[in-house]
Short mmCIF file of C-alpha atoms and ligand atoms in Angstrom, two decimals:
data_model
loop_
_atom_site.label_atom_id
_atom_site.label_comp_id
_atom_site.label_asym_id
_atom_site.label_seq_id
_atom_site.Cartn_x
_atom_site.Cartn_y
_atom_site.Cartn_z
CA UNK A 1266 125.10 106.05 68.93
CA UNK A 1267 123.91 107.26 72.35
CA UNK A 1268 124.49 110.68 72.85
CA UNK A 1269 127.66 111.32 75.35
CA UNK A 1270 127.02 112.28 78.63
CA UNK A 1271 126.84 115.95 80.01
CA UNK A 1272 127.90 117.08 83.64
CA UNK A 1273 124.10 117.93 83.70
CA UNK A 1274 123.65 114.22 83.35
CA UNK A 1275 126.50 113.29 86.07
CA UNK A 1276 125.06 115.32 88.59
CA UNK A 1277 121.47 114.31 87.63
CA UNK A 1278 122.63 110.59 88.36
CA UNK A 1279 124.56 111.73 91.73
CA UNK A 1280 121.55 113.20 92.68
CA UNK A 1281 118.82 110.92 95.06
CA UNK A 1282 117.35 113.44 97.17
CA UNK A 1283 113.27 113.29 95.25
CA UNK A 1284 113.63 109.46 95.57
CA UNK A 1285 114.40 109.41 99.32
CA UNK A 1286 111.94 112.49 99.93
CA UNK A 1287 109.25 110.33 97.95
CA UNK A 1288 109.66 107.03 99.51
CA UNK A 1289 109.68 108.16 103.12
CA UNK A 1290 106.44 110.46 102.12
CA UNK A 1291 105.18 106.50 101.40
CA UNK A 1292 106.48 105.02 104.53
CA UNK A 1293 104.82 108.19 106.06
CA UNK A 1294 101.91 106.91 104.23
CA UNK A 1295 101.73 110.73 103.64
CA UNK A 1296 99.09 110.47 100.77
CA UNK A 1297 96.38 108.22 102.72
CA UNK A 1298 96.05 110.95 105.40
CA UNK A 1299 95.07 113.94 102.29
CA UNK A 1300 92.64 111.20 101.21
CA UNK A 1301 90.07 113.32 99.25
CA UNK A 1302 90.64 116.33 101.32
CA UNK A 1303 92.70 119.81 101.49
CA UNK A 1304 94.40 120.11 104.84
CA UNK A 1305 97.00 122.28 106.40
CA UNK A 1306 100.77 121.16 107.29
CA UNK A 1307 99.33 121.29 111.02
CA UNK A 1308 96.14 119.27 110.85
CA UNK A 1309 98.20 116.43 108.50
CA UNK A 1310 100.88 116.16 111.33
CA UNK A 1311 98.84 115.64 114.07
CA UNK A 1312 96.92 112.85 112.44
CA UNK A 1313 100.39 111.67 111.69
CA UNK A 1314 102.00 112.57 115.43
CA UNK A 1315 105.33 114.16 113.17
CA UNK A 1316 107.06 117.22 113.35
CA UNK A 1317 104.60 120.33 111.39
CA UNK A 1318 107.93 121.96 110.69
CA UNK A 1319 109.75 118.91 109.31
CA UNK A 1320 106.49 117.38 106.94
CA UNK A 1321 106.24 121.39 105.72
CA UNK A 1322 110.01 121.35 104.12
CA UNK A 1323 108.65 117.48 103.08
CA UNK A 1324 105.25 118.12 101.50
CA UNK A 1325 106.80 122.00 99.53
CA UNK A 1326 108.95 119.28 98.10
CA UNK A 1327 106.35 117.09 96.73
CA UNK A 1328 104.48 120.11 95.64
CA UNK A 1329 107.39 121.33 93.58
CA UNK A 1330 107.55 117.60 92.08
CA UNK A 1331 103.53 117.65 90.94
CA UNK A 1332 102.83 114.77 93.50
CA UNK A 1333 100.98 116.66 95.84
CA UNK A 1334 98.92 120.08 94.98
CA UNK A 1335 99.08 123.24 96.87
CA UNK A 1336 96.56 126.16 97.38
CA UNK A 1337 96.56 129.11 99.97
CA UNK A 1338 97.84 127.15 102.89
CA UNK A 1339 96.51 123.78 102.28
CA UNK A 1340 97.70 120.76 100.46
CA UNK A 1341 96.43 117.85 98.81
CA UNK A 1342 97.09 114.83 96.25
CA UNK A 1343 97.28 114.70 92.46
CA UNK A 1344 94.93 112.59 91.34
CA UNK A 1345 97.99 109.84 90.93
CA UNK A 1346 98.85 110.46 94.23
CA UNK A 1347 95.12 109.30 94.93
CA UNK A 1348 95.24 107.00 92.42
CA UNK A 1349 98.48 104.54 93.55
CA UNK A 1350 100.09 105.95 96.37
CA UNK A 1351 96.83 105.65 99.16
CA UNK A 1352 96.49 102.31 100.70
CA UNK A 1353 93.56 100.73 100.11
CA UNK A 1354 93.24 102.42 96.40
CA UNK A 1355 93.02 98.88 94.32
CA UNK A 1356 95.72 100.76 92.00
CA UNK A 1357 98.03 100.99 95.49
CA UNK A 1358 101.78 100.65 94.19
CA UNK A 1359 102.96 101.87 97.93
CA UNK A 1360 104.27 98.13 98.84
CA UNK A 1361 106.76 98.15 96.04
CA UNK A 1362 107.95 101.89 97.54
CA UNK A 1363 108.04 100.50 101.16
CA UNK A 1364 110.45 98.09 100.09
CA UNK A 1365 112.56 100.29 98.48
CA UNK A 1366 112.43 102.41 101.27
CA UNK A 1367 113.47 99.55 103.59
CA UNK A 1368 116.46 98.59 101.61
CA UNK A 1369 117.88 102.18 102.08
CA UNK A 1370 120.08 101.51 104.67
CA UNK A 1371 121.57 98.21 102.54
CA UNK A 1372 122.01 100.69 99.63
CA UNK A 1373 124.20 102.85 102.36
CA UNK A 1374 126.74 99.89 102.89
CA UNK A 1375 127.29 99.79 98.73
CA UNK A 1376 130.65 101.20 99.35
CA UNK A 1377 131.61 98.66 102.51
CA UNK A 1378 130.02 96.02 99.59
CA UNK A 1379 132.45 96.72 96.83
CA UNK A 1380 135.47 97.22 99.57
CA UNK A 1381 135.05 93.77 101.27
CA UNK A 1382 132.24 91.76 98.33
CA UNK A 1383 130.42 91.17 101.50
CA UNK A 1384 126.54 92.11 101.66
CA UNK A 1385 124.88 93.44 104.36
CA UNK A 1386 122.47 90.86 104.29
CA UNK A 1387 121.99 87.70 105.13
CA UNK A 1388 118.27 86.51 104.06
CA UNK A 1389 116.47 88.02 101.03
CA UNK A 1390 112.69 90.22 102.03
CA UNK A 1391 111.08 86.87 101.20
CA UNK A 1392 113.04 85.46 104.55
CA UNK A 1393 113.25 88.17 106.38
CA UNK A 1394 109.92 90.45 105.68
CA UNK A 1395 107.65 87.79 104.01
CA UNK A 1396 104.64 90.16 104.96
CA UNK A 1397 106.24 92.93 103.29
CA UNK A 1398 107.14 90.44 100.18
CA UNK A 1399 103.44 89.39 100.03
CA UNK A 1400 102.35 92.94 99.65
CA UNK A 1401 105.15 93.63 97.01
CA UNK A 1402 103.38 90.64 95.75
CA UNK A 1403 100.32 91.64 94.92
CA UNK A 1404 101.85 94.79 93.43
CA UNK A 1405 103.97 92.62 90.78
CA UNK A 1406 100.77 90.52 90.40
CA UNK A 1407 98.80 93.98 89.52
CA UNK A 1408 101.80 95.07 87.07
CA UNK A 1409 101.85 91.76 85.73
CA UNK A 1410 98.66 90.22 84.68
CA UNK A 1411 98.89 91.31 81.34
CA UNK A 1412 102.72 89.92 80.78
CA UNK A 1413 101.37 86.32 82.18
CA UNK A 1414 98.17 86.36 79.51
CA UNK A 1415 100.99 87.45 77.04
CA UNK A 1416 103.62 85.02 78.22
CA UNK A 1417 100.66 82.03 78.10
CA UNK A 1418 99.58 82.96 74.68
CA UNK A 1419 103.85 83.08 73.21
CA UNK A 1420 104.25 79.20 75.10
CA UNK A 1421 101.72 77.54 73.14
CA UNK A 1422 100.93 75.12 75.98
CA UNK A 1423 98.39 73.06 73.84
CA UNK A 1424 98.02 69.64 75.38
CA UNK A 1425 100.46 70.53 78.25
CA UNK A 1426 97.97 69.62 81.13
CA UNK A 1427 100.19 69.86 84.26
CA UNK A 1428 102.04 72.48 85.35
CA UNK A 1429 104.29 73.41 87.80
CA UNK A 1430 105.67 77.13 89.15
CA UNK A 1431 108.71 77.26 91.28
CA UNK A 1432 108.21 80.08 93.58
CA UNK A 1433 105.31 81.32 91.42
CA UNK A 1434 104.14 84.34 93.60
CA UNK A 1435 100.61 85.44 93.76
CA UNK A 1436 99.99 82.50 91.02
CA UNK A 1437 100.07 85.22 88.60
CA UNK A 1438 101.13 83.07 86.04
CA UNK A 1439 99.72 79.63 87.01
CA UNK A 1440 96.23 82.18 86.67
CA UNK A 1441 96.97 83.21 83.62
CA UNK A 1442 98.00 80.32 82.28
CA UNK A 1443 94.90 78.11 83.32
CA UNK A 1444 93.34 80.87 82.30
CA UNK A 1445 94.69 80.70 78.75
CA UNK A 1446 94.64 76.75 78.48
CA UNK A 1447 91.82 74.97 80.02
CA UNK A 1448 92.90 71.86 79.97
CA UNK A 1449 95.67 72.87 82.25
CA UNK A 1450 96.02 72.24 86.03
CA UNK A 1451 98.76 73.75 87.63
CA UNK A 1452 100.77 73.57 91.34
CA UNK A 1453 102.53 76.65 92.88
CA UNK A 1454 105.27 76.04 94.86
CA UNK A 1455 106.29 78.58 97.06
CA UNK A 1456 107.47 79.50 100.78
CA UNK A 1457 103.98 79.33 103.05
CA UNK A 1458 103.74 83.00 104.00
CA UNK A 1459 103.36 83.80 100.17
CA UNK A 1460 100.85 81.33 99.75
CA UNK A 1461 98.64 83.09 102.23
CA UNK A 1462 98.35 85.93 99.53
CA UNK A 1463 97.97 83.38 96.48
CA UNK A 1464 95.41 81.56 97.98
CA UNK A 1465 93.12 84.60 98.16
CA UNK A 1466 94.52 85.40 94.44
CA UNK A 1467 93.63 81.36 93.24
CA UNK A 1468 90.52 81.63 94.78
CA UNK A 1469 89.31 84.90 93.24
CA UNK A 1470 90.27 83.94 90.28
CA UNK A 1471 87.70 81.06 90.73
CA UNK A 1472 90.39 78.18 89.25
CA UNK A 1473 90.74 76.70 93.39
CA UNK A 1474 89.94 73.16 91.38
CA UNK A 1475 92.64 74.02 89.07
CA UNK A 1476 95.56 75.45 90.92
CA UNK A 1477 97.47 73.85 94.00
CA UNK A 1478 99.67 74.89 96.32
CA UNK A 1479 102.56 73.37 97.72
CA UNK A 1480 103.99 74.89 100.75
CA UNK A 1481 107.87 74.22 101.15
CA UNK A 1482 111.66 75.97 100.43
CA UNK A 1483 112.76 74.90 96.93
CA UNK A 1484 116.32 74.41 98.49
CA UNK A 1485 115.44 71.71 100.84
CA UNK A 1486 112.11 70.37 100.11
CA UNK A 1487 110.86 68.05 97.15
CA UNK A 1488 108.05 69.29 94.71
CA UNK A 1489 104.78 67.03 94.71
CA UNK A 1490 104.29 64.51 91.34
CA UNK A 1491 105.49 65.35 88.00
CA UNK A 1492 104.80 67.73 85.32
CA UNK A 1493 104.40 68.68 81.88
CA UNK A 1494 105.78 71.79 82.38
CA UNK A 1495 107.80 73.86 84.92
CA UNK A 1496 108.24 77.90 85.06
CA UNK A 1497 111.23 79.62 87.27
CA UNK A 1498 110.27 83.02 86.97
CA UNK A 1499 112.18 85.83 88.80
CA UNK A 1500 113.39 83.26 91.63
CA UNK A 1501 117.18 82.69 90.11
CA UNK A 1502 118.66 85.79 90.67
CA UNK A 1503 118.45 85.25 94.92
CA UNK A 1504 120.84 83.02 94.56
CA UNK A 1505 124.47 81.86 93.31
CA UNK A 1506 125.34 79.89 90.36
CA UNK A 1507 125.75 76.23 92.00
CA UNK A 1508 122.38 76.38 94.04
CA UNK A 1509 120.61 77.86 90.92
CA UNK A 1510 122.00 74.43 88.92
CA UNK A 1511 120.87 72.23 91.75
CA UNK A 1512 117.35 73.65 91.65
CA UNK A 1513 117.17 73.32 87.87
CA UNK A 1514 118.46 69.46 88.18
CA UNK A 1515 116.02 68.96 90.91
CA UNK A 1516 113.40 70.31 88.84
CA UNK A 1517 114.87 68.03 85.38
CA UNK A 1518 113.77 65.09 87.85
CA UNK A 1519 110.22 66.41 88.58
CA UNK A 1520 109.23 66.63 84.87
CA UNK A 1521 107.97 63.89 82.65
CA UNK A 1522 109.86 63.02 79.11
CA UNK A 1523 109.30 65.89 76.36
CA UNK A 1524 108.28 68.04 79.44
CA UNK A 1525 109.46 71.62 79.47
CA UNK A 1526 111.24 74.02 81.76
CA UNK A 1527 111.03 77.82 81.20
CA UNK A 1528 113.15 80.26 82.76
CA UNK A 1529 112.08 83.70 82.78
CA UNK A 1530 114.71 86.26 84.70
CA UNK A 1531 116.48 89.18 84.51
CA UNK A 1532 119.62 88.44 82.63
CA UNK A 1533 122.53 90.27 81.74
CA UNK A 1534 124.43 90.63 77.77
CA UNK A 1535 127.50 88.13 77.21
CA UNK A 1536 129.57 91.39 77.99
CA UNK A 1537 127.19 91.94 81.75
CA UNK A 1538 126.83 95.69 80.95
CA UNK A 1539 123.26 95.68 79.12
CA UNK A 1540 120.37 96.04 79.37
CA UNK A 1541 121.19 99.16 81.68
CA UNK A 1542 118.18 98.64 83.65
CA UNK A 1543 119.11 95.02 84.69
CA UNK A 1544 122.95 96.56 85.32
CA UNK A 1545 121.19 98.59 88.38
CA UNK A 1546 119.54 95.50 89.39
CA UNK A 1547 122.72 93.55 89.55
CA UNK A 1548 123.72 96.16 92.25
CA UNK A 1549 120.58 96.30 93.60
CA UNK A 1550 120.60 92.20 94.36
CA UNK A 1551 124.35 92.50 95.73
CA UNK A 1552 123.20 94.65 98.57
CA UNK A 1553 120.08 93.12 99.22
CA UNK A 1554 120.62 89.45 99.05
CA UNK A 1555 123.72 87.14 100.72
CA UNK A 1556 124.97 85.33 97.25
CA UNK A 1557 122.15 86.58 94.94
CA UNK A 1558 123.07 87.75 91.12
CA UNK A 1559 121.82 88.64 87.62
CA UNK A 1560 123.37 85.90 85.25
CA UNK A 1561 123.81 85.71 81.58
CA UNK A 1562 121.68 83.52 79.68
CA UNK A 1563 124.81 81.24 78.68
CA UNK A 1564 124.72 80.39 82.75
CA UNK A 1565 121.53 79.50 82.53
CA UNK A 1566 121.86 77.60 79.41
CA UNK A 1567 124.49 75.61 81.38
CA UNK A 1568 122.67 74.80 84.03
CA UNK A 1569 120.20 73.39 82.03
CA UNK A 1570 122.32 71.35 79.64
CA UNK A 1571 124.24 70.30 83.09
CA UNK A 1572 121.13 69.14 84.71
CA UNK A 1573 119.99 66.75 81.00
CA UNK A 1574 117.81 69.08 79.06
CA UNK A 1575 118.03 69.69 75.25
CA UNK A 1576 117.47 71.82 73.27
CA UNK A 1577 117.94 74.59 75.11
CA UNK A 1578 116.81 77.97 73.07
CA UNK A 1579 116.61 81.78 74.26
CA UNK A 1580 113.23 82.22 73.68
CA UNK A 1581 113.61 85.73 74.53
CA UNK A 1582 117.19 88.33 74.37
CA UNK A 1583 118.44 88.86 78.52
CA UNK A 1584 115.00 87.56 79.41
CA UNK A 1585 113.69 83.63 78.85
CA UNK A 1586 115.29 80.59 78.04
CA UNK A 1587 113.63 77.34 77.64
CA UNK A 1588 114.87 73.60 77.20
CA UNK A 1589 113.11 69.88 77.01
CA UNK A 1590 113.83 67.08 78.74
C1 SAM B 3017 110.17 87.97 92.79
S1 SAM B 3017 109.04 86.76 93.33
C2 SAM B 3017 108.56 86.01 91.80
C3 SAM B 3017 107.15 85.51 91.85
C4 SAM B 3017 106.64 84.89 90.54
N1 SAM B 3017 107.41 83.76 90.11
C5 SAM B 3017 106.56 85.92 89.45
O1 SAM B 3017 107.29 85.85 88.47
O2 SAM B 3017 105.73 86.85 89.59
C6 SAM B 3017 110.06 85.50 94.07
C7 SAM B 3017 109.24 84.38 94.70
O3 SAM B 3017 110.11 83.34 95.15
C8 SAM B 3017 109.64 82.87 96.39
N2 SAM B 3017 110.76 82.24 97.10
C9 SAM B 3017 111.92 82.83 97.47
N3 SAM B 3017 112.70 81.93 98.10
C10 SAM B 3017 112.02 80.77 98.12
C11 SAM B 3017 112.33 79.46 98.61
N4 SAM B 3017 113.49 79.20 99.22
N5 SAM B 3017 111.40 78.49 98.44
C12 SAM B 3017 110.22 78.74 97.81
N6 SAM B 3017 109.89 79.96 97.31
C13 SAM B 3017 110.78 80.96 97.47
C14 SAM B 3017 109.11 84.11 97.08
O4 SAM B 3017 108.23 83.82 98.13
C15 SAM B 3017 108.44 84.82 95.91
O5 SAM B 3017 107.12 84.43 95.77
#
């Protein structure tokens, strides 16, 4: 039984100043600027051009939350400060907190949300920021290299020699997959400005022969040829039920007989109110997308058995569901 909750705990919750102090020190890009130095409030905002007095009250803070160090009158990172949060550090996690920081003001109109169901969006950060979105990118690629090895290894993809992802990123898991399975060629299909940042990804990765890229929007456009097997992975929940089942069909038609689909997302319990985690994220993807929302795994088990495939298994609890054609 989780423990019941305190008043501590309420106001705890209710209480978001540290995040917003932390993501505008980001924005700020703050933590580049102390780059392996000690400076003082005054020479740290005039390399920024901000207010001394207003970065002061901004940097105690960080002191008093161990992200930045503080001795005499000068201040200067924690080594994770140095580690992710200066750009240009290959551990840089700053995209992800520039997003977050960005979607502030669509967290603001949650009430105005909930009164009228209406988000204040109309395009998702793919859309409307795709430079942004290819940063976040190569963030979630970073976080996620060792879930695609893992992910590669659990398919068993023995045999499977063509593969396609629908709006596969960075290629992080067409990489890891080709990786995994050398037999395997694979084709990422995803909206051109991403592809930009998964080209550079494909060819480091020295597997250019291997992995293709198909520029197009999976709404509108057709994906090239047919495969053995096709991964969705974290693209459902930017949209609504029907378009989600159209996609799926039009991806039934783009696989060969026996051929696969995967669906890897962030799903909600029969009941919608676990995991917690993916609860937050359901709120999360009503401000910030136009018809976007975390499903259940029996929706997406629909749309699958609507669009022809059998049997349809959850390969994973709230997080993967796979069926055959
Ligand atoms: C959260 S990322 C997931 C990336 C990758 N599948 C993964 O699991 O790491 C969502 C991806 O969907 C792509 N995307 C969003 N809308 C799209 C559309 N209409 N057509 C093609 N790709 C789209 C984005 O560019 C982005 O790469």
């Amino acid at each position: 039984m989780p423990r019941e909750l305190s008043l501590a705990d309420i106001f705890q919750i209710g209480y978001y100043w540290e995040t917003k102090i932390l993501l505008t020190a980001v924005s700020l890009d703050v933590f580049s600027v102390l780059q392996g130095g000690a400076f003082t409030v005054n020479q740290v905002a005039e390399k920024m051009s901000v207010n001394a007095r207003a970065l002061e009250l901004l940097m105690n803070a960080l002191v008093a939350m161990r992200i930045l160090n503080h001795s005499g009158k000068e201040f200067s990172n924690t080594p994770v400060a140095d580690k992710h949060l200066v750009k240009g550090s290959p551990d840089y996690v700053g995209h992800l907190l520039v997003l977050h920081d960005s979607e502030w003001n669509h967290w603001g109109q949650l009430e105005e949300t909930v009164r009228t169901g209406r988000s204040p969006v109309s395009q998702h950060v793919f859309e409307t920021q795709p430079e942004l979105g290819a940063h976040v990118l190569t963030v979630l690629d970073r976080i996620g290299r060792g879930s695609g090895i893992g992910l590669a290894q659990r398919l068993q993809l023995h045999g499977v020699e063509r593969m396609l992802d629908v709006g596969g990123g960075a290629g992080t898991n067409a990489i890891a997959f080709c990786r995994a399975y050398p037999e395997l060629t694979a084709t990422v299909f995803d909206l051109p400005q991403t592809l930009k940042v998964t080209k550079a990804y494909v060819e480091k990765a020295g597997l250019s022969e291997r992995v293709t890229l198909q520029a197009g929007n999976f709404h509108q456009d057709e994906f090239d040829g047919v495969y053995d097997v096709a991964l969705m992975s974290d693209i459902l929940h930017y949209q609504d039920g029907p378009t989600n089942a159209a996609l799926v069909e039009k991806v039934y038609r783009h696989l060969n007989e026996g051929g696969r689909l995967i669906i890897k997302d962030r799903f909600l319990d029969r009941e919608r109110t676990s995991p917690a985690w993916t609860t937050a994220f359901a709120v999360h993807i009503l401000v910030n997308t136009e018809h976007g929302q975390c499903f259940t795994i029996d929706e997406a088990r629909q749309w699958m058995d609507q669009a022809g495939f059998h049997h349809v298994e959850e390969l994973e609890p709230c997080a993967m569901v796979q069926g055959s054609k």
